[in-house]
Tab-separated table of N, CA and C in Angstrom:
chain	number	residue	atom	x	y	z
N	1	UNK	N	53.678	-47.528	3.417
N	1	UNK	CA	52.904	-46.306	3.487
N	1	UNK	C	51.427	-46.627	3.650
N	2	UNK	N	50.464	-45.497	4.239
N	2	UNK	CA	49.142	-45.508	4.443
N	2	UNK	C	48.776	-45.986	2.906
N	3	UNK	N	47.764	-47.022	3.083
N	3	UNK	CA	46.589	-46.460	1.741
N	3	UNK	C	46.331	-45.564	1.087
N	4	UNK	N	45.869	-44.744	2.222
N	4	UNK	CA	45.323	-43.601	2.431
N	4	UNK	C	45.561	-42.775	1.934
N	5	UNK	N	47.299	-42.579	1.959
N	5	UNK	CA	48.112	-41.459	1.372
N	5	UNK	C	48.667	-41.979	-0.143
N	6	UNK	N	48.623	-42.978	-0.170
N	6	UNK	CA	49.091	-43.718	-1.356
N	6	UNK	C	47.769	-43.093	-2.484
N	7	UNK	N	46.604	-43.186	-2.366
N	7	UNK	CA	45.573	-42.896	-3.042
N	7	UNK	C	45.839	-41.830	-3.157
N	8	UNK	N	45.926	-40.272	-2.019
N	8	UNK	CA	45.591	-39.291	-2.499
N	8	UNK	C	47.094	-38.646	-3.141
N	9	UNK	N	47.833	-39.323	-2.859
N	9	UNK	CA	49.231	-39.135	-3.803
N	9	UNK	C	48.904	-39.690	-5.520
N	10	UNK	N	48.528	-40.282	-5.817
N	10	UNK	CA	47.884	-40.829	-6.974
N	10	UNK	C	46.574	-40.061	-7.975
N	11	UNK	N	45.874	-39.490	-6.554
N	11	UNK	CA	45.080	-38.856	-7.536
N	11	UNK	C	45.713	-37.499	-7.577
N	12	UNK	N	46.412	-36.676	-6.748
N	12	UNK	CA	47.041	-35.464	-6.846
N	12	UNK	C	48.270	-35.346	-8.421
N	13	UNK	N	49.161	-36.806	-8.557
N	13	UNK	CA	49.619	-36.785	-9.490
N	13	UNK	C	48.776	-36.997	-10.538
N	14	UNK	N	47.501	-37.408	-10.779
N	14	UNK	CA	46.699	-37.380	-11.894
N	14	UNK	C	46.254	-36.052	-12.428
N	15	UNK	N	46.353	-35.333	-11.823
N	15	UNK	CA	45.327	-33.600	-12.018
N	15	UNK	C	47.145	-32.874	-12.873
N	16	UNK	N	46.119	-32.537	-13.648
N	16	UNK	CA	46.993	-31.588	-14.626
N	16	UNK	C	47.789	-30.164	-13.552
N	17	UNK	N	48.673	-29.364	-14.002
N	17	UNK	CA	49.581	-28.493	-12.882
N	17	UNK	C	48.263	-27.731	-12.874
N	18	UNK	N	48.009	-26.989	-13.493
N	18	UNK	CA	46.905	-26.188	-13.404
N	18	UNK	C	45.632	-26.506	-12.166
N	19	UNK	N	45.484	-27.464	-12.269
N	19	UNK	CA	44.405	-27.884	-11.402
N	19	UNK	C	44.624	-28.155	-9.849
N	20	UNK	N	46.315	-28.524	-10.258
N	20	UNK	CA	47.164	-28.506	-8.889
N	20	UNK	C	47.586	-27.255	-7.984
N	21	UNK	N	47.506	-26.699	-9.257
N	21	UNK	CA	47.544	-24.749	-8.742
N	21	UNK	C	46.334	-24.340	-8.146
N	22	UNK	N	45.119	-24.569	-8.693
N	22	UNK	CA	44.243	-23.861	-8.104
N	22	UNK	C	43.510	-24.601	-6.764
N	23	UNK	N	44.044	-26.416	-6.660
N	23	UNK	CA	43.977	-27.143	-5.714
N	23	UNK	C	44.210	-26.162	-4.403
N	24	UNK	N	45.657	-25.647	-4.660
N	24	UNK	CA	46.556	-25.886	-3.955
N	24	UNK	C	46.292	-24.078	-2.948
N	25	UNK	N	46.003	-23.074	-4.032
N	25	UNK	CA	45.132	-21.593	-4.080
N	25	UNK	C	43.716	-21.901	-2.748
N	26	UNK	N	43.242	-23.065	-3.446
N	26	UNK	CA	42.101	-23.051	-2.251
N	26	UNK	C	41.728	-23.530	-1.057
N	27	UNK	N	42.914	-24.466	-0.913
N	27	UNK	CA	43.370	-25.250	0.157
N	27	UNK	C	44.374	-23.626	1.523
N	28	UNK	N	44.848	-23.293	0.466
N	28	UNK	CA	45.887	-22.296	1.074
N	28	UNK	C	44.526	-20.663	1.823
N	29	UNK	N	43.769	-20.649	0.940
N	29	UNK	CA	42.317	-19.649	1.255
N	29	UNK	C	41.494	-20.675	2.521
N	30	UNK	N	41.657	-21.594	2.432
N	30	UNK	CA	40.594	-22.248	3.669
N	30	UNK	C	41.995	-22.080	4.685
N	31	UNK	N	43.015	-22.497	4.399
N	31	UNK	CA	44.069	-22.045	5.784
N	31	UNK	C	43.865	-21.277	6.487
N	32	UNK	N	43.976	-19.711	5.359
N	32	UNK	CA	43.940	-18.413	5.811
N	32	UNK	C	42.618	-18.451	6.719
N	33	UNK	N	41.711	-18.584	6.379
N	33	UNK	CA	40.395	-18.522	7.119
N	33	UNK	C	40.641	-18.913	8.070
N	34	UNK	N	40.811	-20.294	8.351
N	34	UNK	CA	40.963	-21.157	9.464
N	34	UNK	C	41.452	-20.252	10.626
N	35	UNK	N	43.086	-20.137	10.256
N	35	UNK	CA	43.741	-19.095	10.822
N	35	UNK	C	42.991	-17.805	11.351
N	36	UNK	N	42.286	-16.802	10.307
N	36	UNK	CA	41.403	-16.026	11.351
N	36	UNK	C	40.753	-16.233	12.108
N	37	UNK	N	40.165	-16.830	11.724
N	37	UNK	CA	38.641	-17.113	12.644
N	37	UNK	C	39.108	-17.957	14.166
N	38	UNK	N	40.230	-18.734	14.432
N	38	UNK	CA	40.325	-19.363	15.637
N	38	UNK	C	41.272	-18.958	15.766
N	39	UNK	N	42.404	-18.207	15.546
N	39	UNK	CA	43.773	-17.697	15.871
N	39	UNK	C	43.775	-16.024	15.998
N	40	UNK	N	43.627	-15.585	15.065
N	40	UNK	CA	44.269	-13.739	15.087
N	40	UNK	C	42.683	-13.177	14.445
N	41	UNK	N	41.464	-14.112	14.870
N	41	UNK	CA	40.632	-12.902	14.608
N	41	UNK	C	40.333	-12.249	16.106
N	42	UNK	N	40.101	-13.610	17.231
N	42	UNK	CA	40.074	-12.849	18.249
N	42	UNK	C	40.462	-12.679	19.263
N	43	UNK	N	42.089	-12.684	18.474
N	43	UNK	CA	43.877	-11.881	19.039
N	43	UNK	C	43.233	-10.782	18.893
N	44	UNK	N	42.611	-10.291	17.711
N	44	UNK	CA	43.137	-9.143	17.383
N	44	UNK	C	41.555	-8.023	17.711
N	45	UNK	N	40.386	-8.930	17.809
N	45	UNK	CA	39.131	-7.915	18.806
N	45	UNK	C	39.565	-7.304	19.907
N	46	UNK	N	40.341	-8.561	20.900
N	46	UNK	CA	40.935	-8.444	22.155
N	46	UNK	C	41.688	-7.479	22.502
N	47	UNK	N	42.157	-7.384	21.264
N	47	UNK	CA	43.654	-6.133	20.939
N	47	UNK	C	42.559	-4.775	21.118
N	48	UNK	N	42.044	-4.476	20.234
N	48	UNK	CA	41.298	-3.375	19.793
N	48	UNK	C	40.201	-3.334	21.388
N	49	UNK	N	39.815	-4.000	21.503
N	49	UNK	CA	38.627	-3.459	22.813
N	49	UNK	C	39.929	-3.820	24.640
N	50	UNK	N	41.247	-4.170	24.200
N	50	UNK	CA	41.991	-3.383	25.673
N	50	UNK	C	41.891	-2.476	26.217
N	51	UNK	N	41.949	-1.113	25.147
N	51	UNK	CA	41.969	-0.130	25.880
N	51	UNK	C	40.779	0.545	26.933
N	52	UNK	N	39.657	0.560	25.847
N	52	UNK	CA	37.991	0.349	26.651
N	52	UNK	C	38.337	-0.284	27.937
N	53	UNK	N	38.375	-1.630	27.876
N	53	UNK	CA	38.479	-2.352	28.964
N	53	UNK	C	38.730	-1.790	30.207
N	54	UNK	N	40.191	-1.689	29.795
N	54	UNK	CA	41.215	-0.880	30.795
N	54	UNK	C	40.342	0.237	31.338
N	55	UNK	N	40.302	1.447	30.626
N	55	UNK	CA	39.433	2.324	31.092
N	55	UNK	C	38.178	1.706	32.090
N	56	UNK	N	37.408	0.845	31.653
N	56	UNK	CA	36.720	0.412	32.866
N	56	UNK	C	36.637	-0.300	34.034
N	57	UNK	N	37.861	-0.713	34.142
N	57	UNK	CA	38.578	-1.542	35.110
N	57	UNK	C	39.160	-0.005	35.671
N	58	UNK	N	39.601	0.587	35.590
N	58	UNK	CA	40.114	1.578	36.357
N	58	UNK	C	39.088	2.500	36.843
N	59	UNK	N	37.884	2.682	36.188
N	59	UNK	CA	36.749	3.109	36.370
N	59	UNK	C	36.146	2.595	37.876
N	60	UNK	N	35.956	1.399	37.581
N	60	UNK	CA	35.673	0.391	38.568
N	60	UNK	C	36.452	0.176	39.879
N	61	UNK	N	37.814	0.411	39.745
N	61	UNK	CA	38.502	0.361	40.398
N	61	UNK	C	38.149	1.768	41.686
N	62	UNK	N	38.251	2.566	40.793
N	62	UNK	CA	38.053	4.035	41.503
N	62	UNK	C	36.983	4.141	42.305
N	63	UNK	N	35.881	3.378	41.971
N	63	UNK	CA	34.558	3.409	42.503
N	63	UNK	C	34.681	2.331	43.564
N	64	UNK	N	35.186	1.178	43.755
N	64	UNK	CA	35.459	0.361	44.854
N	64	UNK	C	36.335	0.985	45.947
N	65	UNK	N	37.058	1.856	45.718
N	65	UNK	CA	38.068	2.734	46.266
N	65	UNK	C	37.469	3.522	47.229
N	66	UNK	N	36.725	3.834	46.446
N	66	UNK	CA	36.051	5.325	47.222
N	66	UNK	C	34.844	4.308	48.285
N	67	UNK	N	34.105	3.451	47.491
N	67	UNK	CA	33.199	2.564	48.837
N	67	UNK	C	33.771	2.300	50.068
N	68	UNK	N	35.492	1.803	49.108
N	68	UNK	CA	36.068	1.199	50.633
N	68	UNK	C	36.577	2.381	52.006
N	69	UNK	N	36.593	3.482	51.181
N	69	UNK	CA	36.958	4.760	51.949
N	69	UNK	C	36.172	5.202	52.702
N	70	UNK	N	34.735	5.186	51.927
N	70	UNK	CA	32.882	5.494	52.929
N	70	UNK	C	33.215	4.378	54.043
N	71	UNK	N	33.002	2.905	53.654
N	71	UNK	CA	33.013	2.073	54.786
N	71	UNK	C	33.984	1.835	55.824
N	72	UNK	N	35.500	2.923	55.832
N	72	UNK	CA	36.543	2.592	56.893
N	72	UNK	C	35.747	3.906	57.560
N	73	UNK	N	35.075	5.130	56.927
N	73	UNK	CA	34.709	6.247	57.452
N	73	UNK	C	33.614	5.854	58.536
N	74	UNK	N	32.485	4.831	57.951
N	74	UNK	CA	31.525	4.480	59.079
N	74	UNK	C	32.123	3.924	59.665
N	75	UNK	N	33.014	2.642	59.491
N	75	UNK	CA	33.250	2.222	60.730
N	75	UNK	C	33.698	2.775	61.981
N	76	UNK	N	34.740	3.842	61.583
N	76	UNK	CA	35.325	4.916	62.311
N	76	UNK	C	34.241	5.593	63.523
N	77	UNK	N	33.376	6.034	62.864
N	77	UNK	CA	32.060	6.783	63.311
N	77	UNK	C	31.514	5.985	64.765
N	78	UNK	N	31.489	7.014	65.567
N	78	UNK	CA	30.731	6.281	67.003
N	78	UNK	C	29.454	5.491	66.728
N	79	UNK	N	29.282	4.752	67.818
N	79	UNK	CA	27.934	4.127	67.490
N	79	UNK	C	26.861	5.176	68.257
N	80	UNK	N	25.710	5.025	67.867
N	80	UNK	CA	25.001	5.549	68.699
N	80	UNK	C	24.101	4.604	69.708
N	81	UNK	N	24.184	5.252	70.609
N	81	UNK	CA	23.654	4.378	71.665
N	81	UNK	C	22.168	4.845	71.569
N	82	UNK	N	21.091	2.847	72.098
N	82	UNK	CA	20.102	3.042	71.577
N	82	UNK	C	18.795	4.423	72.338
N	83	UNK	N	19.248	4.556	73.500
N	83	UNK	CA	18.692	5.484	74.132
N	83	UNK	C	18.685	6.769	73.925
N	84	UNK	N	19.904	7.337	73.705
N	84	UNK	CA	20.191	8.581	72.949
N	84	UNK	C	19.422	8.587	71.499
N	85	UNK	N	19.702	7.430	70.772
N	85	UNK	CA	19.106	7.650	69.668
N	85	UNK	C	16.975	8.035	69.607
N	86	UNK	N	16.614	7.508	70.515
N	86	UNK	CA	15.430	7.432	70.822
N	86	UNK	C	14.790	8.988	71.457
N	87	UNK	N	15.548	9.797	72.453
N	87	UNK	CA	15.951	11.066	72.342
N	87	UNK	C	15.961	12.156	71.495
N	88	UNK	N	17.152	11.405	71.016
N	88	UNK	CA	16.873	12.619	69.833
N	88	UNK	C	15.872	12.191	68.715
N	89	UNK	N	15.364	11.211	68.330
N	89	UNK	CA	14.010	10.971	67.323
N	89	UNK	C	12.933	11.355	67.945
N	90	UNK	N	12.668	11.329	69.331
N	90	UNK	CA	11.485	12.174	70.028
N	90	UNK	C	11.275	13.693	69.933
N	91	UNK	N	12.809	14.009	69.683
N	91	UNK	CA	12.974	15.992	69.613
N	91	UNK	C	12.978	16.153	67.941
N	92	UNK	N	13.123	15.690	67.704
N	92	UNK	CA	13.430	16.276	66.241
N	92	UNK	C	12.056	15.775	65.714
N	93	UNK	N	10.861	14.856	65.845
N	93	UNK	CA	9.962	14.174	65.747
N	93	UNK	C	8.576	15.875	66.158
N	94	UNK	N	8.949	16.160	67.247
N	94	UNK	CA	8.258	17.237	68.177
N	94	UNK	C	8.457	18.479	67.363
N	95	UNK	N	10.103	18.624	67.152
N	95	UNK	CA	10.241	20.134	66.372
N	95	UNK	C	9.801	19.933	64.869
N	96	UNK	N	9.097	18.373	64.166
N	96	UNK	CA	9.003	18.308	62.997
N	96	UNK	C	7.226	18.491	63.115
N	97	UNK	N	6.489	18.501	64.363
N	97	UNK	CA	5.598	18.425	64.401
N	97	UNK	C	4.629	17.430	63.784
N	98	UNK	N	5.506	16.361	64.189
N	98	UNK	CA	4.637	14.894	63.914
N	98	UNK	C	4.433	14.162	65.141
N	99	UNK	N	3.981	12.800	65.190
N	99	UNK	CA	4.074	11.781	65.959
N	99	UNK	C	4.698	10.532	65.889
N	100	UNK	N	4.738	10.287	67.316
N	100	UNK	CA	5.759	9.137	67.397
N	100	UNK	C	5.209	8.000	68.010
N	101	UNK	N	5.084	6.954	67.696
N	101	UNK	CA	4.287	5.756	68.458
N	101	UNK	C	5.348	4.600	68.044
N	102	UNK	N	5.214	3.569	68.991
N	102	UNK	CA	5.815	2.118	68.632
N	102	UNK	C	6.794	2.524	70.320
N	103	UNK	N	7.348	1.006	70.484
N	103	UNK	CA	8.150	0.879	71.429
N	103	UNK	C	9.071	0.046	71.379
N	104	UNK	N	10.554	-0.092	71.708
N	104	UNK	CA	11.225	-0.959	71.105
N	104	UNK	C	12.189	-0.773	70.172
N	105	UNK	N	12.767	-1.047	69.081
N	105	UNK	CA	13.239	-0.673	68.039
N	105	UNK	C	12.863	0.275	66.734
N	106	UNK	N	11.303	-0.542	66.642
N	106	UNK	CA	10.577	-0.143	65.358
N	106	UNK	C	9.525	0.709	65.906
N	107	UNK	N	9.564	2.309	65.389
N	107	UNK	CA	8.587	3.008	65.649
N	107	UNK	C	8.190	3.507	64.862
N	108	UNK	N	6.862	4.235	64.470
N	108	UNK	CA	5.977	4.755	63.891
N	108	UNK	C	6.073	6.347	64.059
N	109	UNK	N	6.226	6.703	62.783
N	109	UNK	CA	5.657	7.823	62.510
N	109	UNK	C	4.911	9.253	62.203
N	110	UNK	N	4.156	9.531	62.319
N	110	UNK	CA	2.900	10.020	61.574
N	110	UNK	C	2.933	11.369	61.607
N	111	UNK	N	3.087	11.928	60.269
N	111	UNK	CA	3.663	12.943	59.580
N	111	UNK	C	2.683	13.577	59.212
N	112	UNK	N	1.879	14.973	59.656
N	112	UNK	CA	0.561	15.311	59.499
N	112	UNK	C	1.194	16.641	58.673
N	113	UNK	N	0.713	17.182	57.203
N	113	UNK	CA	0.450	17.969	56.410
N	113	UNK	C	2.259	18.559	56.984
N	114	UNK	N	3.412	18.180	56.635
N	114	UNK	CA	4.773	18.784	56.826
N	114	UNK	C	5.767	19.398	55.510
N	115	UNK	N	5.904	20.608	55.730
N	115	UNK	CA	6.521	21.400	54.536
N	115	UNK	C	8.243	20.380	54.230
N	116	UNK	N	7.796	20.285	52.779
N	116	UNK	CA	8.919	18.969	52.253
N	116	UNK	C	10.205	19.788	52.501
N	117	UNK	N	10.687	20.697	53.091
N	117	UNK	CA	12.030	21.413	52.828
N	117	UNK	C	12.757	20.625	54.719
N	118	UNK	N	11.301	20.963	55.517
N	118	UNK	CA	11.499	20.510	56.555
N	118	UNK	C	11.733	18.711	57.005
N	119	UNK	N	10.778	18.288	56.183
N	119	UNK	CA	10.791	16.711	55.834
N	119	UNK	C	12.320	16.026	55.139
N	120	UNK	N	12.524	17.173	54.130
N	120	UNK	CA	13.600	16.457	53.543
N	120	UNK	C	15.151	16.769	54.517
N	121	UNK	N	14.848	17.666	55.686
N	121	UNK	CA	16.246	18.079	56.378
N	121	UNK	C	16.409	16.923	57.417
N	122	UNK	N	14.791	16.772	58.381
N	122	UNK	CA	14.557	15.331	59.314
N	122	UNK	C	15.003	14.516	58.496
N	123	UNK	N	15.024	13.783	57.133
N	123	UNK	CA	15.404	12.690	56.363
N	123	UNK	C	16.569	12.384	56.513
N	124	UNK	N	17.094	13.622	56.358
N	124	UNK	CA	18.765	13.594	56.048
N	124	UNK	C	19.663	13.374	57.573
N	125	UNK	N	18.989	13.872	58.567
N	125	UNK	CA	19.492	13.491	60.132
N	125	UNK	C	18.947	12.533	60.571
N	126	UNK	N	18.190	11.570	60.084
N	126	UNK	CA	18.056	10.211	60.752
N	126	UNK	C	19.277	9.509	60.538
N	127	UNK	N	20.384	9.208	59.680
N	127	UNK	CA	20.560	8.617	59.794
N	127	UNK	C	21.842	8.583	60.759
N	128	UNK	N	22.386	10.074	59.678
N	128	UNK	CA	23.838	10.057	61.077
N	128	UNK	C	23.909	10.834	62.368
N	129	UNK	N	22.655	11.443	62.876
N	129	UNK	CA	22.430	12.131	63.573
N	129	UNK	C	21.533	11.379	64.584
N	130	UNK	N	20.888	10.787	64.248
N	130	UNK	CA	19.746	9.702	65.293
N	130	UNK	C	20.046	8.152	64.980
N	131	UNK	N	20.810	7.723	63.894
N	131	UNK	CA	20.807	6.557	63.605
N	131	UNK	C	19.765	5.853	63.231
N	132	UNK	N	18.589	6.146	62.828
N	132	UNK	CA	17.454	5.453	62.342
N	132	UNK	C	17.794	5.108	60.796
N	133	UNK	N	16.720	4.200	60.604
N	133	UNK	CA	16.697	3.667	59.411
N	133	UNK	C	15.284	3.615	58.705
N	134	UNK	N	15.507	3.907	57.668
N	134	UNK	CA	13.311	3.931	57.391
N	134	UNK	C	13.210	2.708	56.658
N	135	UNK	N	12.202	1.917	57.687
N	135	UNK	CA	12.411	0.334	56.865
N	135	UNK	C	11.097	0.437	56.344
N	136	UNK	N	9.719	1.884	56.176
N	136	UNK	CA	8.784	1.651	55.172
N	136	UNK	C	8.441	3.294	54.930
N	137	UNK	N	8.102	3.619	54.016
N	137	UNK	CA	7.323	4.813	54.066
N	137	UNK	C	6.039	4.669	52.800
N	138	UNK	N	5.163	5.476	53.774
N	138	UNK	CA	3.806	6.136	52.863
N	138	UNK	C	3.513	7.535	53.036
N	139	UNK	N	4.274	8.173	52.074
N	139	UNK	CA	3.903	9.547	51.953
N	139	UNK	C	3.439	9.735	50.627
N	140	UNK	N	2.526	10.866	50.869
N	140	UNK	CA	1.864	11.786	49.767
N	140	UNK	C	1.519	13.181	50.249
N	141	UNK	N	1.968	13.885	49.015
N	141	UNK	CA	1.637	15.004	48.765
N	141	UNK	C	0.656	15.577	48.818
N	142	UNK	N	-0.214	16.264	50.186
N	142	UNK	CA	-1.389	16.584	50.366
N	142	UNK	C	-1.511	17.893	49.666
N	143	UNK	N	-0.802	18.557	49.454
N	143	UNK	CA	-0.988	20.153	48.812
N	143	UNK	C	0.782	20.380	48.206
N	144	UNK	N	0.521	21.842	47.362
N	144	UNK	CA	1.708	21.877	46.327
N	144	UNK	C	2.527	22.173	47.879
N	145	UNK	N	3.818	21.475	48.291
N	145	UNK	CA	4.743	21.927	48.783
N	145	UNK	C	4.713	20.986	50.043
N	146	UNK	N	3.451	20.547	50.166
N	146	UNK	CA	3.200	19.680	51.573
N	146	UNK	C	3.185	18.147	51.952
N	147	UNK	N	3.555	17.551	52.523
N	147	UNK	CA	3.570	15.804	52.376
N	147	UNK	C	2.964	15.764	54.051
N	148	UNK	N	2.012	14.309	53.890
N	148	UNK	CA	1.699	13.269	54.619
N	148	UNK	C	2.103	12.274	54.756
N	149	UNK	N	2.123	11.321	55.597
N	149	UNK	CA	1.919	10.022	55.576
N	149	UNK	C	2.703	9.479	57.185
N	150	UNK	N	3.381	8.396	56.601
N	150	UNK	CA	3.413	7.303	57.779
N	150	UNK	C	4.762	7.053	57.214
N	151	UNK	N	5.759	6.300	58.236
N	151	UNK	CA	7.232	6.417	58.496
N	151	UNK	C	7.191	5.080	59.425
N	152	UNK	N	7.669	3.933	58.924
N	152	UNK	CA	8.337	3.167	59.816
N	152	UNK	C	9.724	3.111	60.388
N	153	UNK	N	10.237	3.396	61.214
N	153	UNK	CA	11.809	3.570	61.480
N	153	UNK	C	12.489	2.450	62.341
N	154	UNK	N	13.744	1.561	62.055
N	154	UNK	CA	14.061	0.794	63.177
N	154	UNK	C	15.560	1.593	63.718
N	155	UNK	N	15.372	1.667	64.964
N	155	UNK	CA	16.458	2.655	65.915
N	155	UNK	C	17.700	1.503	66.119
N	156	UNK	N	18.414	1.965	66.525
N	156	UNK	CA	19.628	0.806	66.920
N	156	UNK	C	19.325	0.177	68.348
């Protein structure tokens, strides 16, 4: 036999029962611990925060769902061709009573004192209606209801 075990067999038979009892009580309390803390304490967090989880994984799920549904929808969507698109940003530019400068892809703006109801409807038809994209803006509010500024747009 070990030494090792030979010794602590020796001193275990030296200790009165009593002492062997409560040896044996606190040896059995550091188990238990042991046992929680690296086994069934976090079995059992894991347990309790599934359902959460779940819920947000399906959450998540739903929301990737629906992206992937927007992006089969654009793809679907005609392209606009770049000439047409340039067309109609010149008319809708005219009926917004602004200006239009630049040549090329990236054109300019310039949005002189325009009622925001009208601003915010041009906003909303650049993109699927003219295909533009606003790659800068500087607007401000020159009066209650009214906006200025400058509009960079790149066309297709």
């Amino acid at each position: 036999m070990n030494p090792v075990l030979i010794r602590a067999r020796q001193l275990w038979q030296s200790r009165l029962p009593r002492e062997r009892l409560l040896m044996s009580a606190a040896a059995a309390v550091v188990l238990v611990a042991l046992l929680w803390t690296f086994a069934l304490g976090p079995a059992w967090r894991l347990w309790q925060q599934a359902p959460s989880s779940r819920l947000q994984a399906e959450q998540q799920r739903s929301i990737m769902l629906a992206l992937q549904a927007r992006a089969q929808d654009l793809q679907k969507q005609a392209r606009i061709d770049p000439a047409q698109s340039r067309v109609a940003l010149t008319k809708s530019v005219k009926e917004l009573g602004a200006q239009l400068g630049g040549e090329g892809q990236r054109v300019t703006v310039e949005l002189p004192r325009v009622p925001i109801a009208a601003l915010a409807a041009w906003l909303q038809a650049l993109g699927p209606q003219i295909g533009a994209r606003v790659l800068q803006a500087n607007l401000q509010e020159s009066e209650p209801g009214f906006w200025t500024g400058r509009m960079t747009l790149e066309l297709p």
